CSV table of C-alpha atoms and ligand atoms in Angstrom, one decimal:
chain,number,residue,atom,x,y,z
A,1,MET,CA,0.0,0.0,0.0
A,2,THR,CA,1.3,3.5,-0.9
A,3,ILE,CA,0.3,6.1,1.6
A,4,THR,CA,-0.2,9.5,0.0
A,5,SER,CA,-0.5,13.0,1.4
A,6,PHE,CA,-3.2,13.6,4.0
A,7,GLN,CA,-6.0,15.8,2.9
A,8,PRO,CA,-8.2,16.8,5.8
A,9,PRO,CA,-11.9,17.5,5.2
A,10,GLN,CA,-13.0,21.1,5.5
A,11,ARG,CA,-15.0,21.3,8.7
A,12,VAL,CA,-16.8,24.1,10.6
A,13,LEU,CA,-15.4,23.8,14.1
A,14,MET,CA,-18.1,24.8,16.7
A,15,GLY,CA,-17.1,22.5,19.5
A,16,PRO,CA,-15.0,23.2,22.7
A,17,GLY,CA,-11.8,23.7,20.6
A,18,PRO,CA,-9.9,23.7,18.4
A,19,SER,CA,-11.9,26.5,16.7
A,20,ASP,CA,-11.8,27.4,13.0
A,21,VAL,CA,-8.4,28.7,11.9
A,22,SER,CA,-8.5,31.5,9.4
A,23,GLU,CA,-6.9,31.4,6.0
A,24,ARG,CA,-4.6,34.2,7.1
A,25,VAL,CA,-3.2,32.1,10.0
A,26,LEU,CA,-2.9,29.0,7.9
A,27,GLN,CA,-0.9,31.0,5.3
A,28,ALA,CA,1.3,32.4,8.0
A,29,MET,CA,2.2,28.9,9.1
A,30,ALA,CA,3.1,27.9,5.5
A,31,ARG,CA,5.9,30.5,5.3
A,32,PRO,CA,9.5,29.2,5.2
A,33,THR,CA,10.9,27.7,8.4
A,34,VAL,CA,13.9,29.5,9.8
A,35,GLY,CA,16.3,28.6,12.5
A,36,HIS,CA,14.9,29.1,16.0
A,37,LEU,CA,17.9,31.2,16.9
A,38,ASP,CA,17.8,33.2,13.7
A,39,PRO,CA,17.7,36.9,14.5
A,40,SER,CA,14.5,37.4,12.5
A,41,PHE,CA,12.8,34.6,14.5
A,42,ILE,CA,14.0,36.1,17.8
A,43,GLY,CA,12.5,39.4,16.8
A,44,MET,CA,9.2,37.6,16.1
A,45,MET,CA,9.3,35.9,19.5
A,46,ASP,CA,9.6,39.4,21.1
A,47,GLU,CA,6.5,40.5,19.2
A,48,VAL,CA,4.6,37.4,20.4
A,49,LYS,CA,5.6,38.3,23.9
A,50,ALA,CA,4.3,41.9,23.5
A,51,LEU,CA,1.1,40.8,21.8
A,52,LEU,CA,0.5,38.2,24.6
A,53,GLN,CA,1.0,41.0,27.2
A,54,TYR,CA,-1.7,42.9,25.3
A,55,VAL,CA,-4.3,40.1,25.2
A,56,PHE,CA,-3.6,39.2,28.9
A,57,GLN,CA,-3.7,42.9,29.7
A,58,THR,CA,-0.4,42.7,31.7
A,59,LYS,CA,3.0,44.2,31.9
A,60,ASN,CA,4.4,41.0,33.3
A,61,GLU,CA,7.9,40.4,32.0
A,62,LEU,CA,7.5,36.7,32.4
A,63,THR,CA,4.9,36.3,29.6
A,64,PHE,CA,5.5,33.8,26.7
A,65,ALA,CA,4.1,30.7,25.0
A,66,VAL,CA,4.9,27.2,26.3
A,67,SER,CA,5.8,24.9,23.4
A,68,ALA,CA,2.9,22.5,24.0
A,69,PRO,CA,-0.9,22.7,24.3
A,70,GLY,CA,-2.9,24.2,27.2
A,71,SER,CA,-2.4,21.2,29.5
A,72,ALA,CA,1.4,22.0,29.5
A,73,GLY,CA,0.7,25.6,30.5
A,74,MET,CA,-1.3,24.2,33.4
A,75,GLU,CA,1.5,21.8,34.3
A,76,CYS,CA,4.0,24.7,34.0
A,77,CYS,CA,2.2,26.8,36.5
A,78,PHE,CA,1.8,24.0,39.1
A,79,ALA,CA,5.3,22.5,38.6
A,80,ASN,CA,6.9,25.9,39.2
A,81,LEU,CA,4.7,27.3,42.0
A,82,VAL,CA,4.0,24.2,44.0
A,83,GLU,CA,6.6,22.3,46.2
A,84,CYS,CA,6.4,19.0,48.0
A,85,GLY,CA,4.5,19.3,51.2
A,86,ASP,CA,2.6,22.5,50.2
A,87,LYS,CA,-1.2,22.9,50.6
A,88,VAL,CA,-3.1,24.2,47.7
A,89,ILE,CA,-6.8,25.1,47.6
A,90,VAL,CA,-8.4,24.0,44.3
A,91,CYS,CA,-11.9,25.2,43.3
A,92,GLN,CA,-13.6,22.6,41.1
A,93,ASN,CA,-16.8,23.1,39.1
A,94,GLY,CA,-16.0,20.8,36.2
A,95,VAL,CA,-13.4,18.6,34.4
A,96,PHE,CA,-10.5,21.0,34.4
A,97,GLY,CA,-10.5,21.7,38.2
A,98,GLY,CA,-10.1,18.0,38.6
A,99,ARG,CA,-6.9,18.1,36.5
A,100,MET,CA,-5.6,20.9,38.7
A,101,LYS,CA,-6.0,18.5,41.6
A,102,GLU,CA,-4.0,15.9,39.7
A,103,ASN,CA,-1.3,18.4,39.1
A,104,VAL,CA,-1.1,19.4,42.8
A,105,GLU,CA,-0.9,15.9,44.0
A,106,ARG,CA,1.8,14.9,41.4
A,107,CYS,CA,3.9,17.8,42.8
A,108,GLY,CA,3.7,16.0,46.2
A,109,ALA,CA,1.4,18.6,47.7
A,110,THR,CA,-2.1,18.4,49.3
A,111,ALA,CA,-5.1,19.6,47.4
A,112,ILE,CA,-7.9,21.1,49.5
A,113,MET,CA,-11.0,20.8,47.3
A,114,VAL,CA,-13.7,23.5,47.1
A,115,GLU,CA,-16.5,21.8,45.1
A,116,ASP,CA,-19.3,23.5,43.2
A,117,SER,CA,-21.9,21.7,41.0
A,118,TRP,CA,-21.1,21.3,37.3
A,119,GLY,CA,-22.7,24.3,35.5
A,120,SER,CA,-22.3,26.7,38.5
A,121,ALA,CA,-19.7,29.3,39.0
A,122,VAL,CA,-17.1,28.9,41.8
A,123,ASP,CA,-18.8,30.2,45.0
A,124,PRO,CA,-16.5,32.9,46.6
A,125,GLN,CA,-18.1,32.2,50.0
A,126,LYS,CA,-17.0,28.5,49.9
A,127,LEU,CA,-13.5,29.6,48.9
A,128,GLU,CA,-13.4,32.0,51.9
A,129,GLU,CA,-14.5,29.3,54.3
A,130,ALA,CA,-11.7,27.0,53.0
A,131,LEU,CA,-9.2,29.9,53.3
A,132,LYS,CA,-10.2,30.4,56.9
A,133,ALA,CA,-10.1,26.7,57.7
A,134,HIS,CA,-6.7,26.2,56.1
A,135,PRO,CA,-4.5,29.2,57.1
A,136,ASP,CA,-1.4,27.2,56.0
A,137,ALA,CA,-2.5,27.0,52.4
A,138,GLY,CA,-0.2,29.1,50.1
A,139,LEU,CA,-2.0,28.9,46.8
A,140,VAL,CA,-5.5,29.1,45.3
A,141,ALA,CA,-6.2,27.6,41.8
A,142,PHE,CA,-9.4,27.9,39.8
A,143,VAL,CA,-10.7,27.8,36.2
A,144,HIS,CA,-12.0,31.1,34.9
A,145,ALA,CA,-14.0,29.6,32.0
A,146,GLU,CA,-15.0,26.0,32.6
A,147,THR,CA,-15.2,24.5,29.1
A,148,SER,CA,-16.7,21.3,30.3
A,149,THR,CA,-19.8,23.1,31.5
A,150,GLY,CA,-19.9,26.6,29.9
A,151,ALA,CA,-19.8,28.4,33.3
A,152,GLN,CA,-17.7,31.5,34.0
A,153,SER,CA,-16.4,32.3,37.5
A,154,ASP,CA,-15.7,35.8,39.0
A,155,ALA,CA,-11.9,35.7,38.7
A,156,LYS,CA,-11.4,39.2,40.2
A,157,THR,CA,-13.3,38.4,43.4
A,158,LEU,CA,-11.7,35.0,43.8
A,159,VAL,CA,-8.2,36.4,43.4
A,160,GLU,CA,-9.0,39.2,45.9
A,161,LEU,CA,-10.1,36.7,48.5
A,162,ALA,CA,-6.9,34.6,47.9
A,163,HIS,CA,-4.7,37.6,48.5
A,164,LYS,CA,-6.7,38.6,51.6
A,165,TYR,CA,-5.5,35.3,53.1
A,166,ASP,CA,-1.9,35.6,51.7
A,167,CYS,CA,-2.3,33.0,48.9
A,168,LEU,CA,-0.9,33.3,45.4
A,169,THR,CA,-3.3,32.4,42.5
A,170,ILE,CA,-3.2,30.1,39.5
A,171,VAL,CA,-5.9,30.8,36.9
A,172,ASP,CA,-6.9,28.7,34.0
A,173,ALA,CA,-7.8,31.0,31.1
A,174,VAL,CA,-7.6,28.5,28.3
A,175,THR,CA,-11.1,29.3,27.0
A,176,SER,CA,-11.5,32.8,28.4
A,177,LEU,CA,-8.5,34.5,26.8
A,178,ALA,CA,-9.8,36.9,24.0
A,179,GLY,CA,-13.3,35.7,24.4
A,180,THR,CA,-14.5,37.2,27.6
A,181,PRO,CA,-13.1,40.1,29.7
A,182,LEU,CA,-9.8,39.2,31.5
A,183,LYS,CA,-7.4,41.7,33.0
A,184,VAL,CA,-4.4,40.0,34.6
A,185,ASP,CA,-2.8,43.2,36.1
A,186,GLU,CA,-6.0,44.9,37.2
A,187,TRP,CA,-7.2,41.7,38.8
A,188,ASP,CA,-3.8,41.0,40.2
A,189,ILE,CA,-3.5,37.4,39.0
A,190,ASP,CA,-0.2,35.7,39.8
A,191,ALA,CA,0.0,32.9,37.3
A,192,ILE,CA,-2.2,32.3,34.3
A,193,TYR,CA,-2.2,29.9,31.3
A,194,SER,CA,-4.2,29.7,28.1
A,195,GLY,CA,-4.3,27.8,24.8
A,196,SER,CA,-3.8,28.8,21.2
A,197,GLN,CA,-6.7,26.9,19.8
A,198,LYS,CA,-9.7,28.4,21.5
A,199,CYS,CA,-10.6,32.1,21.2
A,200,LEU,CA,-7.3,33.0,19.6
A,201,SER,CA,-8.1,30.6,16.7
A,202,ALA,CA,-4.6,29.5,16.1
A,203,PRO,CA,-3.9,25.7,15.7
A,204,PRO,CA,-3.4,23.7,18.9
A,205,GLY,CA,0.1,23.2,20.3
A,206,LEU,CA,1.0,26.4,22.2
A,207,SER,CA,0.1,27.6,25.6
A,208,PRO,CA,0.4,31.3,26.4
A,209,VAL,CA,1.4,31.9,30.1
A,210,SER,CA,2.1,34.9,32.3
A,211,PHE,CA,3.6,35.2,35.8
A,212,SER,CA,3.5,38.2,38.1
A,213,GLU,CA,6.7,39.5,39.9
A,214,ARG,CA,5.3,37.9,43.1
A,215,ALA,CA,5.1,34.5,41.4
A,216,ALA,CA,8.5,34.9,39.8
A,217,GLU,CA,9.9,35.8,43.3
A,218,LYS,CA,8.4,32.6,44.7
A,219,ILE,CA,9.9,30.5,41.9
A,220,ARG,CA,13.4,32.0,42.4
A,221,ASN,CA,13.2,31.2,46.1
A,222,ARG,CA,12.1,27.6,45.8
A,223,LYS,CA,13.6,25.2,48.3
A,224,SER,CA,13.7,22.4,45.7
A,225,ARG,CA,14.4,22.2,42.0
A,226,VAL,CA,11.4,22.2,39.7
A,227,GLN,CA,10.8,18.5,39.1
A,228,SER,CA,10.2,19.0,35.3
A,229,TRP,CA,13.3,20.0,33.3
A,230,PHE,CA,11.3,21.0,30.2
A,231,LEU,CA,8.9,23.3,32.1
A,232,ASP,CA,11.4,24.8,34.6
A,233,LEU,CA,10.9,28.5,34.2
A,234,ASN,CA,14.4,29.3,35.4
A,235,LEU,CA,15.7,27.5,32.3
A,236,VAL,CA,12.9,28.5,29.8
A,237,MET,CA,13.5,32.1,30.5
A,238,GLY,CA,17.0,31.9,29.3
A,239,TYR,CA,15.4,31.1,26.0
A,240,TRP,CA,12.4,33.4,25.9
A,241,GLY,CA,13.6,36.1,28.3
A,242,GLY,CA,15.2,39.5,28.5
A,243,GLU,CA,17.7,41.2,26.2
A,244,GLY,CA,20.6,40.0,24.3
A,245,LYS,CA,21.7,36.4,23.9
A,246,ARG,CA,19.3,33.4,23.9
A,247,ALA,CA,20.5,30.2,25.3
A,248,TYR,CA,19.3,27.0,23.6
A,249,HIS,CA,16.8,25.2,25.7
A,250,HIS,CA,14.6,23.4,23.2
A,251,THR,CA,13.7,24.0,19.5
A,252,ALA,CA,10.6,26.2,19.5
A,253,PRO,CA,7.8,25.0,17.1
A,254,VAL,CA,8.8,27.7,14.6
A,255,ASN,CA,5.8,27.6,12.2
A,256,CYS,CA,3.3,27.1,14.9
A,257,LEU,CA,4.6,30.3,16.4
A,258,TYR,CA,4.1,32.1,13.1
A,259,GLY,CA,0.4,31.0,13.4
A,260,LEU,CA,0.0,32.3,16.9
A,261,HIS,CA,1.7,35.6,16.0
A,262,GLU,CA,-0.7,36.1,13.1
A,263,SER,CA,-3.7,35.3,15.2
A,264,LEU,CA,-2.5,37.8,17.9
A,265,VAL,CA,-2.0,40.4,15.2
A,266,MET,CA,-5.6,39.8,14.2
A,267,VAL,CA,-6.9,40.3,17.7
A,268,GLN,CA,-4.9,43.5,17.9
A,269,GLU,CA,-6.4,44.7,14.6
A,270,GLU,CA,-9.9,44.0,15.9
A,271,GLY,CA,-9.2,45.4,19.3
A,272,LEU,CA,-9.5,43.2,22.4
A,273,GLU,CA,-12.6,44.9,23.7
A,274,ASN,CA,-14.2,44.5,20.3
A,275,SER,CA,-13.4,40.8,20.4
A,276,TRP,CA,-15.0,40.4,23.8
A,277,ALA,CA,-18.1,42.3,22.5
A,278,ARG,CA,-18.3,40.2,19.3
A,279,HIS,CA,-18.3,37.0,21.3
A,280,GLN,CA,-21.1,38.3,23.5
A,281,HIS,CA,-23.2,39.6,20.6
A,282,ASN,CA,-22.9,36.3,18.7
A,283,HIS,CA,-23.8,34.3,21.8
A,284,MET,CA,-27.0,36.3,22.1
A,285,ALA,CA,-27.9,35.5,18.5
A,286,LEU,CA,-27.2,31.8,18.9
A,287,ARG,CA,-29.1,31.7,22.1
A,288,GLN,CA,-32.2,33.3,20.5
A,289,GLY,CA,-32.2,30.7,17.7
A,290,LEU,CA,-31.7,27.8,20.0
A,291,GLU,CA,-34.5,29.0,22.4
A,292,GLN,CA,-36.8,29.3,19.4
A,293,MET,CA,-36.2,25.6,18.8
A,294,GLY,CA,-37.1,24.9,22.4
A,295,ILE,CA,-33.5,24.2,23.4
A,296,GLY,CA,-32.4,25.5,26.8
A,297,PHE,CA,-29.1,26.3,28.5
A,298,LEU,CA,-27.4,24.4,31.4
A,299,VAL,CA,-25.8,27.4,33.0
A,300,SER,CA,-27.8,30.3,34.6
A,301,GLU,CA,-27.9,33.5,32.5
A,302,GLN,CA,-25.5,35.5,34.7
A,303,ASP,CA,-22.7,32.8,34.7
A,304,ARG,CA,-22.9,31.8,31.0
A,305,LEU,CA,-19.8,31.9,28.8
A,306,PRO,CA,-20.5,33.5,25.4
A,307,GLN,CA,-17.9,31.4,23.7
A,308,LEU,CA,-19.1,28.0,24.9
A,309,ASN,CA,-22.8,27.3,24.9
A,310,THR,CA,-23.9,24.2,26.9
A,311,VAL,CA,-27.4,23.2,26.0
A,312,TYR,CA,-29.7,20.4,26.9
A,313,ILE,CA,-30.3,17.7,24.3
A,314,PRO,CA,-34.0,17.6,23.6
A,315,ASP,CA,-35.9,14.7,25.0
A,316,GLY,CA,-35.9,11.5,22.8
A,317,VAL,CA,-33.0,12.7,20.7
A,318,ASP,CA,-30.0,10.4,20.2
A,319,ASP,CA,-26.9,12.4,21.1
A,320,ALA,CA,-24.3,10.5,19.2
A,321,GLU,CA,-26.5,10.1,16.1
A,322,VAL,CA,-27.1,13.8,15.8
A,323,ARG,CA,-23.4,14.7,16.2
A,324,THR,CA,-22.4,12.1,13.7
A,325,ARG,CA,-24.9,13.3,11.1
A,326,LEU,CA,-23.8,16.9,11.7
A,327,LEU,CA,-20.3,15.9,11.0
A,328,THR,CA,-20.8,13.6,8.0
A,329,GLU,CA,-23.7,15.5,6.3
A,330,PHE,CA,-22.8,19.1,7.2
A,331,ASP,CA,-19.1,19.0,8.1
A,332,LEU,CA,-20.1,20.6,11.4
A,333,GLU,CA,-18.4,19.7,14.7
A,334,ILE,CA,-20.1,20.4,18.0
A,335,GLY,CA,-19.0,19.1,21.4
A,336,ALA,CA,-20.4,16.2,23.5
A,337,GLY,CA,-21.0,16.5,27.2
A,338,LEU,CA,-18.3,15.3,29.5
A,339,GLY,CA,-18.4,13.2,32.7
A,340,GLY,CA,-21.8,13.3,34.3
A,341,LEU,CA,-23.1,15.5,31.5
A,342,ALA,CA,-22.4,13.0,28.8
A,343,GLY,CA,-25.5,12.3,26.7
A,344,LYS,CA,-27.4,15.1,28.4
A,345,VAL,CA,-25.8,18.2,26.8
A,346,TRP,CA,-24.1,19.5,23.7
A,347,ARG,CA,-21.4,22.1,23.8
A,348,ILE,CA,-21.6,24.6,21.0
A,349,GLY,CA,-18.5,26.8,20.7
A,350,LEU,CA,-18.4,30.3,19.2
A,351,MET,CA,-14.7,30.8,19.7
A,352,GLY,CA,-12.5,33.3,17.9
A,353,HIS,CA,-12.7,33.1,14.2
A,354,ALA,CA,-15.6,30.7,14.4
A,355,SER,CA,-17.7,33.3,16.3
A,356,ASN,CA,-19.6,34.8,13.4
A,357,GLN,CA,-23.2,35.2,12.1
A,358,LYS,CA,-22.6,32.8,9.2
A,359,ASN,CA,-21.6,30.0,11.5
A,360,ILE,CA,-24.6,30.7,13.8
A,361,ASP,CA,-27.0,30.4,10.9
A,362,TYR,CA,-25.3,27.3,9.6
A,363,CYS,CA,-25.4,25.6,12.9
A,364,LEU,CA,-29.0,26.4,13.6
A,365,ASN,CA,-30.1,25.3,10.1
A,366,SER,CA,-28.1,22.1,10.2
A,367,LEU,CA,-29.4,21.3,13.7
A,368,LYS,CA,-33.0,21.9,12.5
A,369,ALA,CA,-32.5,19.7,9.5
A,370,VAL,CA,-31.1,16.8,11.5
A,371,LEU,CA,-33.6,17.1,14.4
B,401,PLP,C1,-9.0,23.0,26.4
B,401,PLP,C2,-8.7,23.3,27.9
B,401,PLP,C3,-7.6,22.9,28.6
B,401,PLP,C4,-6.5,22.0,28.0
B,401,PLP,O1,-6.0,22.5,26.8
B,401,PLP,P1,-5.3,21.5,25.8
B,401,PLP,O2,-4.8,22.5,24.7
B,401,PLP,O3,-6.3,20.6,25.3
B,401,PLP,O4,-4.2,20.8,26.4
B,401,PLP,C5,-7.4,23.3,29.9
B,401,PLP,N1,-8.4,24.0,30.5
B,401,PLP,C6,-9.5,24.4,29.9
B,401,PLP,C7,-10.5,25.2,30.7
B,401,PLP,C8,-9.7,24.1,28.6
B,401,PLP,O5,-10.8,24.4,27.9
């Protein structure tokens, strides 16, 4: 058998990520590969840093993209900020809070869980009770935009509470970045990670991260070495950091970074606030169409994410059959429910480049045809 070039189908990606990648970003990625220490490439890395500072709304020097998907950004935050024997408060209201717990435990630390039901925001009152009950905790971690449920938590309030009790904060912004208001400096977030393939609409494979001076200080003063060589910020920063010479650490995914750079330029052209407003506007349009079909939302109105719409599957409808037909007959991908929500909900993404009126109409019409 002769294997020939792979030709992927042209899909419309309206699931929980990856989202549709624009022609502009795809073309940027097809440009010639240069050496990762080529002066031209180093200049581009500096621009990626500046653009990430813009989308994160931060002046943090320690801002760059980890060379791996969002999960690696998560691991990077925990591996650097958590030491053996530490106590970390983890707020969980969906799948990704559970992964934070895994990370804490694998660092040899204890996770104190603050649980909220799937589909609700993290309850600040429960967090404060946990902070009072565990004065020896040094860190609070939570997910800003829970992609498994479509719920948004009040990051500003949760960070304020953590600081009131002298804890640093790790925030998961994989789905929130560029899709919903997020202000790292104004909200005083210490460590944050995101992903390239959600509301930035670049292909998967990179994880933007940012660390405050407070977090950097904590990392510099660790008692033990970071257990992960690849994610040790003390080493990575010799590669991404500061002026002058770059020390070889690993080979950056050169063309993938061209794609992230282009997607960030596009966010800058649109304006971050306009991007947030577009996501909100398109969410309202999709919501109206779904409600006209009698389809309702899992999350209460005030906690809903505009970029990830979790809706109940109508009674008597076969979940898998509908999603398969959408994919095979309409080239349309929507997301299934996870965990306890499997078979009960669909997750319809309106992320980044995929958040537009044409996709909303296409999704509503395809769903009508299949149902
Ligand atoms: C997608 C996602 C992740 C994981 O990102 P990957 O790029 O799939 O590794 C983490 N947290 C949240 C909230 C996500 O939506």
